[in-house]
Coordinates of C-alpha atoms in Angstrom, one line a residue:
M133 CA 35.4 -63.1 158.0
I134 CA 37.8 -63.8 155.1
L135 CA 40.3 -61.2 156.3
A136 CA 40.2 -62.7 159.8
V137 CA 40.9 -66.2 158.4
I138 CA 43.8 -64.8 156.3
G139 CA 45.2 -63.0 159.3
A140 CA 45.1 -66.2 161.4
L141 CA 46.8 -68.1 158.6
V142 CA 49.6 -65.5 158.3
S143 CA 50.2 -65.6 162.1
Q144 CA 50.7 -69.4 162.0
L145 CA 53.1 -69.7 159.0
P146 CA 56.7 -70.4 159.8
A147 CA 57.8 -73.1 162.1
A148 CA 59.7 -70.6 164.2
G149 CA 56.4 -68.9 165.2
Q150 CA 57.0 -65.8 163.3
N151 CA 54.7 -64.4 160.5
M152 CA 56.1 -64.4 157.0
E153 CA 56.6 -60.7 157.0
E154 CA 58.9 -60.9 160.0
M155 CA 60.8 -63.7 158.3
W156 CA 61.8 -61.2 155.6
G157 CA 64.0 -59.6 158.2
E158 CA 65.0 -56.0 158.9
S159 CA 65.2 -53.8 155.8
T160 CA 68.4 -52.1 154.9
V161 CA 68.8 -48.7 153.3
K162 CA 72.3 -47.6 152.4
L163 CA 73.7 -44.9 150.1
R164 CA 73.9 -45.6 146.4
A165 CA 77.0 -47.6 145.5
E166 CA 80.0 -45.4 144.7
N167 CA 82.0 -48.2 143.1
A168 CA 81.3 -48.2 139.3
E169 CA 81.6 -51.9 139.2
R170 CA 79.9 -53.2 142.3
G171 CA 76.2 -52.9 141.9
Q172 CA 76.4 -51.2 138.5
L173 CA 73.8 -53.4 136.8
F174 CA 71.6 -53.0 139.9
E175 CA 72.0 -49.2 139.7
E176 CA 71.8 -48.6 136.0
G177 CA 69.9 -51.6 134.6
N178 CA 66.9 -51.2 137.0
Y179 CA 65.3 -54.4 135.7
A180 CA 66.1 -58.1 136.4
M181 CA 64.7 -61.6 136.1
F182 CA 64.0 -63.7 139.2
I183 CA 63.6 -67.4 138.7
H184 CA 62.0 -69.8 141.2
W185 CA 62.6 -73.4 140.1
G186 CA 63.0 -76.6 142.1
L187 CA 61.5 -79.9 143.1
Y188 CA 58.3 -78.1 144.0
S189 CA 57.9 -77.1 140.3
Q190 CA 57.1 -80.6 139.2
L191 CA 54.3 -80.8 141.8
A192 CA 52.9 -77.5 140.3
N193 CA 50.7 -77.1 143.5
Q194 CA 49.0 -80.5 143.1
V195 CA 49.5 -83.4 145.6
D196 CA 47.6 -86.6 145.5
G197 CA 45.1 -85.1 143.1
K198 CA 44.4 -82.1 145.3
T199 CA 45.3 -78.6 144.2
Y200 CA 46.8 -76.2 146.8
Y201 CA 46.3 -72.6 146.0
G202 CA 49.2 -70.3 146.7
I203 CA 53.0 -70.1 146.3
G204 CA 54.2 -73.5 145.2
E205 CA 57.7 -73.3 146.7
W206 CA 56.0 -73.7 150.1
I207 CA 54.1 -76.8 149.0
M208 CA 55.6 -79.1 151.7
H209 CA 54.9 -76.6 154.5
P210 CA 52.2 -77.6 157.1
Q211 CA 50.0 -74.8 155.9
M212 CA 50.0 -76.2 152.4
A213 CA 50.3 -79.9 151.6
D214 CA 52.2 -80.8 154.8
I215 CA 54.6 -83.2 153.1
P216 CA 57.0 -85.0 155.5
P217 CA 60.7 -84.4 154.6
A218 CA 61.3 -88.1 153.8
E219 CA 58.4 -88.1 151.4
Y220 CA 59.4 -84.8 149.8
K221 CA 62.9 -85.9 149.2
K222 CA 61.7 -88.8 147.1
L223 CA 60.6 -86.3 144.5
A224 CA 64.2 -86.0 143.4
G225 CA 64.1 -89.5 142.0
T226 CA 61.6 -88.4 139.4
F227 CA 62.9 -84.9 138.6
N228 CA 64.1 -85.0 135.0
P229 CA 63.8 -81.5 133.4
Q230 CA 64.6 -82.4 129.8
K231 CA 63.1 -79.2 128.4
F232 CA 65.4 -76.9 130.4
D233 CA 67.2 -74.6 128.0
A234 CA 69.6 -72.2 129.6
G235 CA 70.3 -70.3 126.4
A236 CA 66.6 -69.8 125.7
I237 CA 66.0 -68.4 129.2
A238 CA 68.9 -66.0 128.9
R239 CA 67.7 -64.9 125.5
L240 CA 64.2 -64.4 126.9
A241 CA 65.6 -62.2 129.7
K242 CA 67.6 -60.1 127.1
E243 CA 64.6 -59.8 124.9
A244 CA 62.6 -58.7 127.9
G245 CA 65.0 -55.9 128.5
M246 CA 66.4 -57.4 131.7
K247 CA 70.0 -56.9 132.7
Y248 CA 70.7 -59.8 135.0
I249 CA 69.2 -63.1 136.3
I250 CA 68.9 -64.3 139.9
I251 CA 67.9 -68.0 140.3
T252 CA 67.1 -70.2 143.3
S253 CA 70.2 -72.3 144.2
K254 CA 68.4 -73.6 147.3
H255 CA 65.0 -72.6 148.6
H256 CA 63.4 -73.4 151.9
D257 CA 62.9 -77.1 150.9
G258 CA 66.6 -77.6 151.1
F259 CA 67.1 -79.0 147.6
A260 CA 70.2 -77.7 145.9
M261 CA 69.6 -76.9 142.2
Y262 CA 73.4 -77.3 141.5
D263 CA 76.2 -79.7 142.1
S264 CA 76.7 -79.4 145.8
K265 CA 79.5 -81.4 147.5
A266 CA 78.2 -80.3 150.9
C267 CA 74.9 -82.1 150.8
G268 CA 73.7 -85.0 148.6
F269 CA 70.2 -83.7 148.3
N270 CA 71.0 -81.9 145.1
I271 CA 70.2 -82.0 141.4
T272 CA 73.3 -83.9 140.2
A273 CA 73.4 -86.5 142.9
A274 CA 69.7 -87.2 143.6
T275 CA 68.0 -86.9 140.2
P276 CA 68.1 -89.0 137.0
W277 CA 68.9 -85.8 135.1
A278 CA 72.2 -85.5 136.9
K279 CA 73.2 -82.1 135.4
D280 CA 74.1 -78.8 136.9
P281 CA 71.8 -76.2 135.3
M282 CA 73.5 -73.4 137.1
H283 CA 76.7 -73.8 135.1
E284 CA 74.7 -73.8 131.9
L285 CA 72.7 -70.7 133.0
A286 CA 75.8 -68.8 134.2
D287 CA 77.5 -69.5 130.8
A288 CA 74.4 -68.5 128.9
C289 CA 74.1 -65.2 130.7
R290 CA 77.7 -64.3 130.0
A291 CA 77.1 -65.2 126.3
E292 CA 74.2 -62.7 126.2
G293 CA 76.0 -60.0 128.2
L294 CA 73.8 -60.5 131.2
G295 CA 74.7 -60.5 134.9
F296 CA 74.1 -63.7 137.0
G297 CA 73.5 -64.4 140.6
F298 CA 72.0 -66.7 143.2
Y299 CA 69.1 -66.8 145.6
Y300 CA 69.9 -68.8 148.7
S301 CA 67.6 -69.6 151.7
H302 CA 70.1 -69.3 154.5
N303 CA 67.9 -69.7 157.6
Q304 CA 65.0 -71.9 156.6
D305 CA 65.8 -75.5 155.5
W306 CA 62.9 -77.9 155.9
T307 CA 64.7 -81.1 155.1
F308 CA 68.1 -80.8 156.8
P309 CA 68.4 -81.5 160.5
G310 CA 68.7 -78.3 162.5
G311 CA 67.6 -75.9 159.8
D312 CA 64.8 -73.5 160.7
G313 CA 61.6 -75.5 160.1
G314 CA 63.6 -78.7 159.5
P315 CA 63.9 -82.0 161.5
Q316 CA 65.0 -81.6 165.1
V317 CA 67.1 -84.9 165.0
D318 CA 69.6 -86.3 162.6
E319 CA 69.4 -89.7 160.8
D320 CA 70.7 -91.4 163.9
G321 CA 68.1 -89.8 166.2
N322 CA 70.6 -87.4 167.8
P323 CA 69.4 -83.9 168.6
A324 CA 70.3 -81.4 165.8
T325 CA 71.0 -77.7 166.4
F326 CA 71.0 -74.7 164.0
D327 CA 74.7 -74.7 164.3
D328 CA 74.8 -78.2 162.9
Y329 CA 72.8 -77.1 159.9
F330 CA 74.9 -73.9 159.5
M331 CA 78.3 -75.5 159.7
K332 CA 77.5 -78.7 157.8
K333 CA 75.4 -77.3 155.0
C334 CA 74.6 -73.6 154.8
L335 CA 78.1 -72.1 155.1
P336 CA 79.7 -74.7 152.8
Q337 CA 77.0 -74.2 150.2
V338 CA 77.4 -70.4 150.2
E339 CA 81.1 -71.1 149.7
E340 CA 80.2 -73.3 146.7
I341 CA 77.8 -70.9 144.9
T342 CA 80.3 -68.0 145.3
S343 CA 83.3 -70.0 144.2
N344 CA 82.2 -72.3 141.4
Y345 CA 80.3 -70.2 138.8
G346 CA 82.6 -67.3 137.9
P347 CA 81.9 -63.7 138.7
I348 CA 78.3 -63.2 140.0
E349 CA 76.4 -59.9 140.5
L350 CA 74.4 -60.6 143.6
V351 CA 73.7 -63.1 146.4
W352 CA 70.0 -62.9 147.3
F353 CA 69.6 -64.3 150.9
D354 CA 66.0 -64.7 152.1
T355 CA 63.9 -64.9 155.3
P356 CA 66.6 -64.5 158.0
G357 CA 63.9 -64.6 160.7
K358 CA 65.6 -64.8 164.1
M359 CA 68.9 -66.1 162.7
P360 CA 71.7 -64.8 165.1
K361 CA 73.9 -62.1 163.7
K362 CA 77.1 -64.1 164.0
Y363 CA 75.9 -66.5 161.3
V364 CA 74.9 -63.8 158.9
E365 CA 78.3 -62.1 159.4
Q366 CA 80.1 -65.3 158.4
L367 CA 78.0 -65.6 155.2
V368 CA 78.7 -62.0 154.3
D369 CA 82.4 -62.5 154.9
V370 CA 82.3 -65.5 152.5
V371 CA 80.6 -63.4 149.8
R372 CA 83.0 -60.5 150.2
K373 CA 86.0 -62.9 150.0
N374 CA 84.9 -64.8 146.9
Q375 CA 82.8 -62.2 145.1
P376 CA 84.0 -58.7 146.1
N377 CA 82.0 -57.0 143.4
A378 CA 78.7 -58.8 144.3
L379 CA 75.8 -57.1 146.1
I380 CA 74.1 -58.8 149.1
S381 CA 70.3 -58.5 149.4
G382 CA 68.7 -56.7 152.3
R383 CA 67.1 -59.9 153.5
A384 CA 70.5 -61.2 154.7
G385 CA 69.4 -59.8 158.0
H386 CA 70.8 -57.6 160.8
N387 CA 71.2 -54.6 158.4
L388 CA 74.2 -56.4 156.8
G389 CA 72.9 -56.3 153.2
D390 CA 73.8 -53.7 150.7
Y391 CA 70.3 -52.4 149.8
E392 CA 66.7 -52.6 150.9
T393 CA 64.4 -55.3 149.5
L394 CA 60.7 -54.3 149.8
G395 CA 58.0 -56.8 150.8
D396 CA 57.0 -59.4 148.2
M397 CA 55.0 -58.1 145.3
E398 CA 55.2 -54.5 146.6
V399 CA 55.6 -51.5 144.3
P400 CA 55.8 -48.3 146.4
H401 CA 53.7 -45.2 145.8
K402 CA 56.2 -42.7 147.3
N403 CA 59.8 -42.2 146.3
V404 CA 62.1 -44.4 148.5
P405 CA 65.5 -43.0 149.4
G406 CA 68.7 -45.1 149.1
M407 CA 69.2 -48.2 147.1
W408 CA 66.3 -50.7 146.9
E409 CA 64.4 -53.2 144.8
S410 CA 60.9 -54.6 144.4
V411 CA 60.5 -58.3 143.8
D412 CA 57.3 -59.3 141.9
T413 CA 55.8 -62.1 139.9
T414 CA 54.6 -62.5 136.3
N415 CA 51.4 -64.1 137.6
D416 CA 50.3 -64.6 141.3
S417 CA 52.9 -67.4 142.0
W418 CA 56.6 -67.6 142.4
A419 CA 57.1 -71.2 141.5
Y420 CA 55.1 -72.8 138.7
A421 CA 51.4 -73.5 139.6
W422 CA 49.4 -75.5 137.1
Y423 CA 46.2 -73.4 137.7
D424 CA 47.7 -69.9 137.7
E425 CA 46.9 -68.3 134.4
Y426 CA 46.5 -64.7 135.7
W427 CA 49.4 -63.2 133.9
K428 CA 50.4 -59.6 134.1
T429 CA 49.8 -57.9 130.7
P430 CA 52.7 -56.2 128.9
K431 CA 51.2 -52.8 129.9
E432 CA 50.9 -53.8 133.6
I433 CA 54.6 -55.0 133.6
L434 CA 55.6 -51.7 132.2
R435 CA 53.4 -49.8 134.7
R436 CA 55.1 -51.6 137.6
L437 CA 58.6 -51.4 136.2
I438 CA 58.3 -47.6 135.5
G439 CA 56.6 -47.2 138.8
C440 CA 59.7 -48.7 140.6
V441 CA 62.2 -46.8 138.5
G442 CA 60.1 -43.6 139.0
R443 CA 60.3 -44.1 142.8
G444 CA 64.0 -44.5 142.6
G445 CA 64.4 -48.3 142.6
T446 CA 65.0 -51.5 140.7
Y447 CA 62.4 -54.0 139.6
M448 CA 63.0 -57.8 139.7
L449 CA 60.3 -59.8 138.0
N450 CA 59.9 -63.5 138.5
I451 CA 59.2 -66.5 136.2
G452 CA 58.5 -70.0 137.4
P453 CA 59.6 -72.7 135.0
R454 CA 57.6 -75.9 134.9
G455 CA 59.1 -79.1 136.4
D456 CA 60.3 -80.1 132.9
G457 CA 62.3 -76.9 132.8
S458 CA 60.2 -75.1 130.2
V459 CA 59.0 -71.5 130.7
P460 CA 55.2 -71.0 130.4
E461 CA 54.4 -69.6 127.0
R462 CA 52.2 -66.8 128.2
A463 CA 54.8 -65.6 130.6
A464 CA 57.4 -65.5 127.8
R465 CA 55.1 -63.7 125.5
T466 CA 54.2 -60.9 127.9
L467 CA 57.8 -60.4 128.8
R468 CA 58.8 -60.2 125.1
E469 CA 56.1 -57.7 124.3
S470 CA 56.9 -55.4 127.2
G471 CA 60.6 -55.9 126.3
A472 CA 60.1 -54.8 122.8
W473 CA 58.8 -51.5 124.2
I474 CA 61.8 -51.2 126.5
H475 CA 64.1 -51.7 123.5
R476 CA 62.3 -48.9 121.7
Y477 CA 62.6 -46.5 124.6
P478 CA 65.7 -47.7 126.7
Q479 CA 66.4 -44.1 127.8
V480 CA 63.1 -44.2 129.9
V481 CA 64.2 -47.1 132.0
Y482 CA 68.0 -47.5 132.2
G483 CA 70.2 -45.3 134.3
T484 CA 67.4 -43.0 135.2
D485 CA 66.5 -41.3 138.5
A486 CA 63.3 -40.9 140.5
S487 CA 60.5 -38.5 139.6
P488 CA 60.7 -35.0 141.2
W489 CA 56.9 -35.3 141.9
G490 CA 57.6 -38.1 144.3
H491 CA 54.6 -40.2 143.1
A492 CA 52.9 -41.3 140.0
L493 CA 50.7 -38.9 138.0
P494 CA 47.1 -39.6 136.9
W495 CA 48.0 -40.5 133.3
G496 CA 51.3 -42.3 134.1
D497 CA 54.7 -41.7 135.5
V498 CA 58.0 -39.8 135.1
T499 CA 61.6 -40.8 135.1
V500 CA 64.6 -38.4 135.0
K501 CA 68.0 -38.4 133.3
E502 CA 70.0 -35.3 134.1
N503 CA 67.9 -32.3 132.7
R504 CA 65.5 -34.5 130.8
L505 CA 62.1 -35.7 131.9
F506 CA 60.5 -38.8 130.3
L507 CA 56.7 -38.8 130.6
S508 CA 55.4 -42.3 130.2
V509 CA 51.7 -41.9 129.4
F510 CA 49.6 -45.0 130.1
E511 CA 46.2 -43.3 129.9
W512 CA 46.3 -41.2 126.7
P513 CA 44.2 -38.0 126.8
A514 CA 41.5 -38.2 124.1
S515 CA 41.1 -34.4 124.4
G516 CA 44.6 -33.8 122.9
K517 CA 45.7 -32.0 126.1
L518 CA 48.2 -33.6 128.5
Y519 CA 48.2 -31.9 131.8
L520 CA 51.4 -31.7 133.9
P521 CA 51.0 -30.0 137.3
G522 CA 53.7 -28.3 139.4
L523 CA 56.8 -28.2 137.1
K524 CA 59.0 -25.5 138.4
T525 CA 61.9 -25.7 136.0
D526 CA 61.7 -23.9 132.6
I527 CA 61.2 -26.1 129.5
Q528 CA 63.6 -25.8 126.6
S529 CA 61.9 -28.3 124.3
A530 CA 59.2 -30.9 124.3
K531 CA 59.1 -33.9 121.9
L532 CA 56.7 -36.8 121.4
L533 CA 58.8 -40.0 120.8
S534 CA 58.1 -42.8 118.4
G535 CA 61.0 -45.2 118.6
K536 CA 64.0 -43.3 117.2
D537 CA 61.8 -40.6 115.7
A538 CA 60.6 -37.5 117.5
Q539 CA 57.9 -34.8 116.9
S540 CA 58.0 -31.4 118.5
V541 CA 55.1 -30.7 120.8
S542 CA 53.7 -27.2 121.6
Y543 CA 52.8 -26.3 125.1
E544 CA 51.6 -23.5 127.3
T545 CA 51.8 -22.7 131.0
S546 CA 49.0 -21.5 133.3
M547 CA 48.7 -21.4 137.1
G548 CA 51.7 -23.6 137.7
W549 CA 50.5 -26.2 135.1
T550 CA 52.0 -27.1 131.8
V551 CA 49.6 -28.2 129.1
F552 CA 51.0 -30.1 126.1
D553 CA 49.1 -30.2 122.7
V554 CA 49.3 -33.9 121.7
P555 CA 47.6 -36.0 119.0
R556 CA 44.1 -37.3 120.0
A557 CA 45.2 -40.9 119.3
A558 CA 48.0 -42.5 121.3
P559 CA 51.1 -43.0 119.1
D560 CA 52.1 -46.2 121.0
K561 CA 49.6 -49.0 121.8
L562 CA 51.3 -49.7 125.2
V563 CA 52.8 -46.5 126.6
S564 CA 53.5 -43.3 124.8
V565 CA 56.5 -41.2 125.7
L566 CA 57.2 -37.4 125.8
E567 CA 60.8 -36.2 126.3
I568 CA 61.0 -32.8 128.0
E569 CA 64.3 -31.0 128.0
L570 CA 64.7 -28.5 130.9
A571 CA 66.9 -25.5 131.5
G572 CA 68.3 -27.1 134.7
A573 CA 67.8 -29.8 137.2
P574 CA 64.1 -30.7 137.5
E575 CA 62.0 -29.4 140.4
A576 CA 58.3 -29.9 140.9
E577 CA 55.6 -29.4 143.5
T578 CA 54.6 -32.7 145.0
T579 CA 51.0 -31.6 145.6
F580 CA 48.5 -33.7 143.7
G581 CA 47.0 -31.9 140.7
I582 CA 43.4 -32.8 139.8
D583 CA 43.6 -33.7 136.1
P584 CA 40.9 -31.8 134.2
D585 CA 40.4 -34.7 131.8
I586 CA 40.6 -37.9 133.7
G587 CA 40.6 -36.9 137.3
T588 CA 43.0 -37.9 140.0
E589 CA 43.1 -40.7 142.6
I590 CA 45.1 -40.1 145.8
I591 CA 45.8 -43.0 148.2
A592 CA 45.6 -42.7 152.0
E593 CA 49.4 -42.8 152.3
F594 CA 49.5 -39.1 151.2
A595 CA 46.9 -37.9 153.8
E596 CA 47.4 -35.9 156.9
V597 CA 45.3 -37.6 159.6
E598 CA 43.6 -36.3 162.7
G599 CA 41.4 -38.3 165.0
A600 CA 42.1 -41.6 163.2
E601 CA 45.0 -43.9 162.4
L602 CA 47.1 -44.1 159.3
S603 CA 49.1 -47.3 158.8
Q604 CA 50.2 -49.9 156.3
K605 CA 48.6 -53.3 156.3
R606 CA 49.5 -56.5 154.4
W607 CA 47.3 -59.5 153.7
M608 CA 47.3 -62.5 151.4
E609 CA 44.7 -63.2 148.8
K610 CA 46.0 -66.7 148.5
F611 CA 48.7 -68.3 150.5
G612 CA 51.8 -66.2 149.9
E613 CA 50.1 -63.8 147.4
W614 CA 50.8 -60.6 149.2
K615 CA 48.8 -57.4 148.9
S616 CA 49.4 -54.2 150.9
A617 CA 47.7 -50.8 151.4
Y618 CA 48.0 -47.8 153.5
H619 CA 44.6 -47.1 155.1
V620 CA 43.0 -44.7 157.5
H621 CA 41.1 -46.5 160.2
N622 CA 40.0 -46.4 163.9
W623 CA 38.0 -43.3 163.2
T624 CA 36.9 -41.2 166.2
P625 CA 34.2 -38.5 166.2
G626 CA 35.6 -35.5 164.4
G627 CA 38.4 -37.6 162.8
K628 CA 39.5 -36.7 159.3
A629 CA 42.0 -37.5 156.5
V630 CA 43.1 -34.4 154.7
F631 CA 44.4 -34.3 151.2
E632 CA 46.0 -31.3 149.6
V633 CA 45.1 -30.8 145.9
D634 CA 45.8 -28.3 143.2
V635 CA 43.0 -27.4 140.8
L636 CA 43.5 -25.9 137.4
E637 CA 40.0 -25.9 136.0
P638 CA 37.3 -24.9 138.6
G639 CA 33.9 -26.5 138.7
D640 CA 32.1 -29.6 139.9
Y641 CA 34.0 -32.8 140.6
C642 CA 32.6 -36.2 141.7
A643 CA 34.2 -37.6 144.8
H644 CA 34.6 -41.4 145.0
L645 CA 36.0 -43.2 148.0
T646 CA 37.6 -46.7 148.0
Y647 CA 37.1 -48.3 151.4
A648 CA 36.3 -51.5 153.3
G649 CA 34.2 -51.9 156.5
K650 CA 31.2 -53.4 158.2
G651 CA 27.6 -52.5 157.4
R652 CA 26.3 -49.1 156.2
L653 CA 28.6 -46.1 156.6
V654 CA 28.1 -42.4 156.3
W655 CA 31.1 -40.6 154.8
G656 CA 31.6 -36.9 154.5
V657 CA 33.8 -35.1 152.0
G658 CA 34.5 -31.4 152.3
I659 CA 36.7 -28.6 151.2
E660 CA 38.2 -26.5 154.0
G661 CA 36.4 -23.2 153.8
G662 CA 34.1 -24.5 151.2
E663 CA 31.4 -27.1 150.4
H664 CA 30.7 -30.2 152.4
I665 CA 28.8 -33.3 151.2
Q666 CA 28.0 -36.6 152.8
N667 CA 26.3 -39.8 151.8
E668 CA 25.5 -43.3 153.1
Q669 CA 26.8 -46.3 151.2
N670 CA 27.2 -50.0 152.0
S671 CA 30.6 -51.6 152.7
S672 CA 32.3 -54.9 152.3
H673 CA 35.2 -56.8 153.8
N674 CA 37.3 -56.1 150.6
Y675 CA 38.0 -52.7 149.1
Q676 CA 35.4 -51.3 146.7
E677 CA 34.9 -47.8 145.3
F678 CA 31.7 -45.9 146.0
P679 CA 30.5 -42.5 144.7
I680 CA 29.8 -39.9 147.5
G681 CA 28.7 -37.0 145.3
W682 CA 29.6 -33.8 143.5
I683 CA 31.7 -31.1 145.2
N684 CA 32.6 -27.7 143.8
F685 CA 36.0 -26.0 143.5
P686 CA 35.0 -22.4 142.8
E687 CA 38.3 -21.1 141.4
P688 CA 41.8 -22.4 140.4
G689 CA 44.3 -22.9 143.2
T690 CA 45.3 -25.2 146.1
Y691 CA 42.7 -26.7 148.4
K692 CA 42.6 -29.0 151.3
V693 CA 40.0 -31.8 150.9
F694 CA 39.0 -33.8 154.0
V695 CA 37.3 -37.1 154.3
S696 CA 35.5 -38.3 157.5
C697 CA 33.6 -41.4 158.6
L698 CA 30.6 -39.8 160.2
E699 CA 28.3 -42.7 161.1
G700 CA 28.6 -46.4 161.4
D701 CA 31.4 -48.6 162.9
G702 CA 34.4 -46.4 162.6
E703 CA 37.0 -48.7 164.0
P704 CA 37.2 -51.2 161.1
S705 CA 36.2 -48.7 158.5
S706 CA 39.3 -48.6 156.2
L707 CA 39.7 -45.7 153.8
K708 CA 42.2 -46.6 151.0
S709 CA 41.8 -43.6 148.6
I710 CA 39.8 -40.7 147.3
R711 CA 39.2 -40.1 143.5
L712 CA 38.1 -36.8 142.1
T713 CA 36.8 -36.7 138.6
P714 CA 35.5 -33.8 136.5
V715 CA 31.7 -33.6 135.9
W716 CA 31.0 -33.1 132.2

């Protein structure tokens, strides 16, 4: 029922009749930038700060005493507080962010290990957070503060050696006549077209943000929706003319951006080719929401950052300052703590390439720099054995890092696995790092190894499917808080999801399935040519993990493990992952 309600909500979101995912536009994948200047911070820095800040920040998701749960920059939208444009514009008269400190924000980004900052110059609400001559609905003309924070932030970024760029909502504008989702008539009651909005406001404002703030690294357009290509081409021409070294986000539309932007809050599980970024939030909101105290821990930030870098991309993590301009203290603290780790191990994050395994490993992830592997271990093995499956390239040396210090680590190889002898206690409280120097370019088998200590979870995205469907789905937990998963569903009799695994230590392993569905379901788990087990468990509308039972791998080697939905309503039964753990 809840998923159905969420699905209905998503389908009604934008005024243009598209769902929010469609408004993100066509993704763009291009080759990595060859110019050493254009896109250098994006390519080599791999980590950036996003800032969502505007009039909506002072509402903080509360209107007339009622709290609206979800992304605050959409607060005036009909699916949130449904604030009429004229009423919303009055907020500018009370916007007075006396605690905004551009220098402090730039220092925070630097301490966090970020290499550039992208900030909202104009979001869908149409309010310009800079001194715009093209439209009076802006921070210098319409607020008592009457300052241009973008000049201050651009200067502060340069003082700290950081790059700087702008977010600009080029299609949606909910307060300017003719903008997507905006009034259909002008102040005189005359019909307004999208061309009116584009020529009078959008194009001149993009000219302003690319002309008045010195060199910028990136222009981050958003939600092109059904915006005609001719308009996007004009915007791209302006950026190229005024900022020839700036990148343009994939959400410009019509494949005119320089790189791919994944869906909001999405960290991929497989390596992604080309040049791309993931955009994410420090909590569950982009703009400041008074109630949202669910902050990502330093360890979770590092897990998602290294997950993006390990898949070959860039991670841009958002903060939402309060209406008074201050940054929530817990967001700042978690960024500084994760940043301190990055400053200890910069070689793990900056200028590195994707993992040759193509996916994360049970204990963490891998990044690559030339002939060196950096093993970032999030789940430290208490046994003192760290298992690395499938490495094909010979090892020349292995070291356990501790800041600038390094300790040699012994290892042995067996059946295609490398087993490192490590201390039983993790040397770093957040993430411990092993540096492996290889005899040549790294190569690895992408088959999932079943870790003899902690087991291995494999998501459905990596399955071969017969008699069922494998697809990606997205949903919102709260308005605009996106989740996604690959799942196997629409099961038919005889349908199965097949996972290839490599086993080093034979024996009994417990099979756990994470799934959603309706009513009681009978699931089967089997090994091709080997044992088959099945069990009945309940199900829920949301994903939960259930144990199915023990299954035996009689000897080391590669196996195909299959999962089937045997009884119950197979159509909505949604398999997200299988986890195999050793039985002690």
